[in-house]
PDB file of C-alpha atoms in Angstrom:
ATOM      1  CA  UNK O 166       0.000   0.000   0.000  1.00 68.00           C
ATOM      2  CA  UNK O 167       1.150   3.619  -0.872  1.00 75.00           C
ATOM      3  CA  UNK O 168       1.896   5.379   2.044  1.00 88.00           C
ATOM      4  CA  UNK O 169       3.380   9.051   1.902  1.00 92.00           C
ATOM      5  CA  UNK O 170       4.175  11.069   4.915  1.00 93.00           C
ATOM      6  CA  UNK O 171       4.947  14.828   5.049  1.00 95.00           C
ATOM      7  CA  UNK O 172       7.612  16.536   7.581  1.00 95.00           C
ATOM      8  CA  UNK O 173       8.919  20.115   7.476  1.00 95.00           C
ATOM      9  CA  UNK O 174       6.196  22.291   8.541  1.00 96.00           C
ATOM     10  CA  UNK O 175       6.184  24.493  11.049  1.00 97.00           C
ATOM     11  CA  UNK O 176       6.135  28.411  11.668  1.00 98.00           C
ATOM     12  CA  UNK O 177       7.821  31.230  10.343  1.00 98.00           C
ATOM     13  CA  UNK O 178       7.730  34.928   9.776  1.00 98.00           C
ATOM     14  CA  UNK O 179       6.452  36.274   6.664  1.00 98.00           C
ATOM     15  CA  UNK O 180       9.132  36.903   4.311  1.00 98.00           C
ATOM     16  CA  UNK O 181      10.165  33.362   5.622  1.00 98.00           C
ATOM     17  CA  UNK O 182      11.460  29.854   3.753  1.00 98.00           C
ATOM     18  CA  UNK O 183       9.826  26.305   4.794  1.00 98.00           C
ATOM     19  CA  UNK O 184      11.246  23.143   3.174  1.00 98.00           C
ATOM     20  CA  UNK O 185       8.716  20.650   3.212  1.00 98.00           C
ATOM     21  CA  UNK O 186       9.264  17.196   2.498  1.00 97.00           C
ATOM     22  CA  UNK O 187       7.544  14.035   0.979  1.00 95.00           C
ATOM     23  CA  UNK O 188       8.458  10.181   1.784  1.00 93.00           C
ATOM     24  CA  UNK O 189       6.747   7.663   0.084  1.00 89.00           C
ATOM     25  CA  UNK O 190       6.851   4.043   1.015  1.00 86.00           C
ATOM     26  CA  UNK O 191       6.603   2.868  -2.509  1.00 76.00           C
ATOM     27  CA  UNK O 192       9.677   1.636  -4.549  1.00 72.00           C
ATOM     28  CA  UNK O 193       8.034   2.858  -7.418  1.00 77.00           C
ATOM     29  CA  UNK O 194       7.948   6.242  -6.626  1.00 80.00           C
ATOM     30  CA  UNK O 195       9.916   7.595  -9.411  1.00 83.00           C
ATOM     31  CA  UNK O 196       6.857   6.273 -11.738  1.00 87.00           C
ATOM     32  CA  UNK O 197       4.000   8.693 -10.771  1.00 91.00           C
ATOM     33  CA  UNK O 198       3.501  11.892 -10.951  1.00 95.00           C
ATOM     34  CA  UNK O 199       3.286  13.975  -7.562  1.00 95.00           C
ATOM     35  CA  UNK O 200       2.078  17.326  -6.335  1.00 97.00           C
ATOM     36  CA  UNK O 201       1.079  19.484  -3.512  1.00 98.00           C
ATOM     37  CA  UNK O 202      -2.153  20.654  -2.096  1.00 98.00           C
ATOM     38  CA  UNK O 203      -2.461  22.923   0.641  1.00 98.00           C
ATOM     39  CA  UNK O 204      -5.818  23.627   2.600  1.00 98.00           C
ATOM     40  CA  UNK O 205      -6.430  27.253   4.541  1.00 98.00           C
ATOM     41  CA  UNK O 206      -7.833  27.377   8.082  1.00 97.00           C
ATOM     42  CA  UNK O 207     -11.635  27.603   7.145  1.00 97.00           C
ATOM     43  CA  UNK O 208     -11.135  27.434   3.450  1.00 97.00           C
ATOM     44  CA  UNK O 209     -11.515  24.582   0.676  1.00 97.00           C
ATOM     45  CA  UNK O 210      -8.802  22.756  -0.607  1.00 97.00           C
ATOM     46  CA  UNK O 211      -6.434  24.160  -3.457  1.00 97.00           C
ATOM     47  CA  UNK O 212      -3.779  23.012  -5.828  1.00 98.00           C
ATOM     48  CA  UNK O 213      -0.354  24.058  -5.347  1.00 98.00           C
ATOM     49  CA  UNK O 214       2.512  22.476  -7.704  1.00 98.00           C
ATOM     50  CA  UNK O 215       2.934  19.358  -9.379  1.00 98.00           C
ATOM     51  CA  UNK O 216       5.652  18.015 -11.117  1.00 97.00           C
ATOM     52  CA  UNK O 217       6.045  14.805 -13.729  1.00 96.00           C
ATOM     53  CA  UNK O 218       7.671  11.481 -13.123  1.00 92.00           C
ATOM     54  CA  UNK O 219      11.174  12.584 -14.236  1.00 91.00           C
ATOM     55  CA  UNK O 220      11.087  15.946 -13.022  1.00 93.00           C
ATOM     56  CA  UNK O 221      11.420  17.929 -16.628  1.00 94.00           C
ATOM     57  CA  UNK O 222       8.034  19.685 -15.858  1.00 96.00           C
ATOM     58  CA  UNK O 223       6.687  21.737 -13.175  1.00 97.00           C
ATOM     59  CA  UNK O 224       2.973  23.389 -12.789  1.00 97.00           C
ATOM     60  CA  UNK O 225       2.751  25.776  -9.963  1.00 98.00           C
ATOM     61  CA  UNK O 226      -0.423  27.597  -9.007  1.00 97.00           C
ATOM     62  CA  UNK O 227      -0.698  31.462 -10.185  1.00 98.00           C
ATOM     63  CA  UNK O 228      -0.462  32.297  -6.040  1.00 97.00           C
ATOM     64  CA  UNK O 229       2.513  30.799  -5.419  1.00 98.00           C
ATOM     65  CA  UNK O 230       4.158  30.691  -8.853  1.00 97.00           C
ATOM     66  CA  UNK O 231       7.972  32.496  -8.462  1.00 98.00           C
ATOM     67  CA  UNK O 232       7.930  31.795  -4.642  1.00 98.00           C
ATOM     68  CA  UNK O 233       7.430  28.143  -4.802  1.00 98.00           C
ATOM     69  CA  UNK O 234       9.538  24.766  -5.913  1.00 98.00           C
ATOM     70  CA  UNK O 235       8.709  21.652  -6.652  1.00 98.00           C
ATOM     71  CA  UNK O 236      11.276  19.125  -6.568  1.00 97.00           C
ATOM     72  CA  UNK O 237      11.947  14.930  -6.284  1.00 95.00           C
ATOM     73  CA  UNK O 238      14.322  13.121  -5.562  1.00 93.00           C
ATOM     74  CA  UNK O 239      13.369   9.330  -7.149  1.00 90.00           C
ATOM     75  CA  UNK O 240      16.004   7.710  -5.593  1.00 90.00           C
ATOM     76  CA  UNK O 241      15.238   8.341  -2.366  1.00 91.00           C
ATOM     77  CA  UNK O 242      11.527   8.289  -2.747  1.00 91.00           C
ATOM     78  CA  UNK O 243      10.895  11.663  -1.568  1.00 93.00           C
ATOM     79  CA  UNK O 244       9.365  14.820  -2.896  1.00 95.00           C
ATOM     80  CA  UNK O 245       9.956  18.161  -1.772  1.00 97.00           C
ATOM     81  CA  UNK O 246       8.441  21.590  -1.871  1.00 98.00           C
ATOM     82  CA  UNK O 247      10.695  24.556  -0.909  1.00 98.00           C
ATOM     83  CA  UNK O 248       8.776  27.431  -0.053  1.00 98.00           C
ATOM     84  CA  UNK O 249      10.236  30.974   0.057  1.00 98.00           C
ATOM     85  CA  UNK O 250       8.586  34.604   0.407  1.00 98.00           C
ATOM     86  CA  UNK O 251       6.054  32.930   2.925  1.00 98.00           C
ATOM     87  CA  UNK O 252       2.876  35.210   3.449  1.00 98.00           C
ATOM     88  CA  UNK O 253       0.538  35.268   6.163  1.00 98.00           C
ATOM     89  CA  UNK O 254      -2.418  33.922   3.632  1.00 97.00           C
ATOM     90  CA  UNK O 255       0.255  30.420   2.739  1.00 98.00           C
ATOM     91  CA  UNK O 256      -0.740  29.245   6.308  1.00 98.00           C
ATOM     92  CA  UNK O 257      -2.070  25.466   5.614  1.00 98.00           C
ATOM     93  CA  UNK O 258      -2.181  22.049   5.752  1.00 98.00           C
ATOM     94  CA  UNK O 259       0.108  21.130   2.583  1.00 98.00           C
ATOM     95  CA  UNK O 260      -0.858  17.955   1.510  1.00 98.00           C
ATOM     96  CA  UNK O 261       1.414  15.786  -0.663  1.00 96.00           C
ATOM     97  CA  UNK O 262       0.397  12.803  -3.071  1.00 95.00           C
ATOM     98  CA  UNK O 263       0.960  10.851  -6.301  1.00 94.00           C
ATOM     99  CA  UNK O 264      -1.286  10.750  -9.160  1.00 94.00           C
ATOM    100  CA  UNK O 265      -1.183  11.596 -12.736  1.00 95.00           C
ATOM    101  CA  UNK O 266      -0.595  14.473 -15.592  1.00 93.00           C
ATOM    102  CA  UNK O 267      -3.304  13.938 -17.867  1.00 93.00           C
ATOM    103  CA  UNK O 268      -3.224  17.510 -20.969  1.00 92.00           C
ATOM    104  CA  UNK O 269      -0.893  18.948 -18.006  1.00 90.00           C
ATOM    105  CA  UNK O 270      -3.613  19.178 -15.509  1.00 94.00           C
ATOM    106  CA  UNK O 271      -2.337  17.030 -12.520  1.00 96.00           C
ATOM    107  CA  UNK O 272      -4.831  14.816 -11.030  1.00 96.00           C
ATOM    108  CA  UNK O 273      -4.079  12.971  -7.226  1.00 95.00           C
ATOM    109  CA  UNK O 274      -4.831   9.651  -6.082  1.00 93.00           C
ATOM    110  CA  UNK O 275      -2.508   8.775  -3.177  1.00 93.00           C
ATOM    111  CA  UNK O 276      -2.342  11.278  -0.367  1.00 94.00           C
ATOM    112  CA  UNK O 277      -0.288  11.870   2.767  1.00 95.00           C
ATOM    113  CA  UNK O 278      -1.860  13.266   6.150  1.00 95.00           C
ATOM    114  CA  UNK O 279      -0.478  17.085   5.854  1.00 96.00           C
ATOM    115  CA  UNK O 280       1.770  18.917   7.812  1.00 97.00           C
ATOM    116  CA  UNK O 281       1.305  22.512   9.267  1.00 97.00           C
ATOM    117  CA  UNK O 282       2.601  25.497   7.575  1.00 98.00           C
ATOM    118  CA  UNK O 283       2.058  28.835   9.974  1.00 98.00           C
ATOM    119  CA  UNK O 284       3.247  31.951   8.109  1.00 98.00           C
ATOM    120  CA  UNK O 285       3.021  34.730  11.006  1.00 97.00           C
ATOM    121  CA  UNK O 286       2.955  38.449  10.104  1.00 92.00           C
TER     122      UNK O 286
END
């Protein structure tokens, strides 16, 4: 079974960096897709990056696009988002998962439990 678990979050000022991190269980992580969701206190889920199996392409979200990267490391089954510029309006649960790129549109399946980003002002 596909587990992924997220580490990394915590708080920070605005202006701030988090690195957040992405360990999947599966050997076969280097075959899927992953991304990044984040969900606001009180507010619905959104998309923030994906990026392909290989790592040649990246899709980031217009609000975090420039201040955001998505990165992977296959061999060591982990994905990671590096976050820089934090603003008060990035605090959320980031969510990490697998899933696919279908006409560059990134689409999850497997997802990890979150971990808390706090952007203070």
């Amino acid at each position: 079974q596909v587990q992924l678990a997220e580490s990394g979050g915590g708080v920070v000022q605005a202006g701030g960096s988090l690195r957040l991190s992405c360990a999947d269980s599966e050997r076969t992580f280097g075959h899927y897709p992953m991304g990044w969701f984040r969900q606001p206190p009180g507010k619905d889920r959104e998309f923030v990056a994906a990026i392909s199996w290989s790592g040649d392409r990246e899709f980031y979200a217009d609000s975090v696009k420039g201040r955001f990267t998505i990165s992977r490391d296959n061999a060591e089954n982990t994905g990671f988002l590096q976050m820089n510029s934090l603003k008060p309006e990035d605090t959320a649960v980031y969510y990490c998962n697998t899933g696919a790129l279908l006409s560059d549109t990134y689409y999850p399946h497997y997802w990890g439990q979150g971990t808390q980003g706090t952007v203070s002002s």
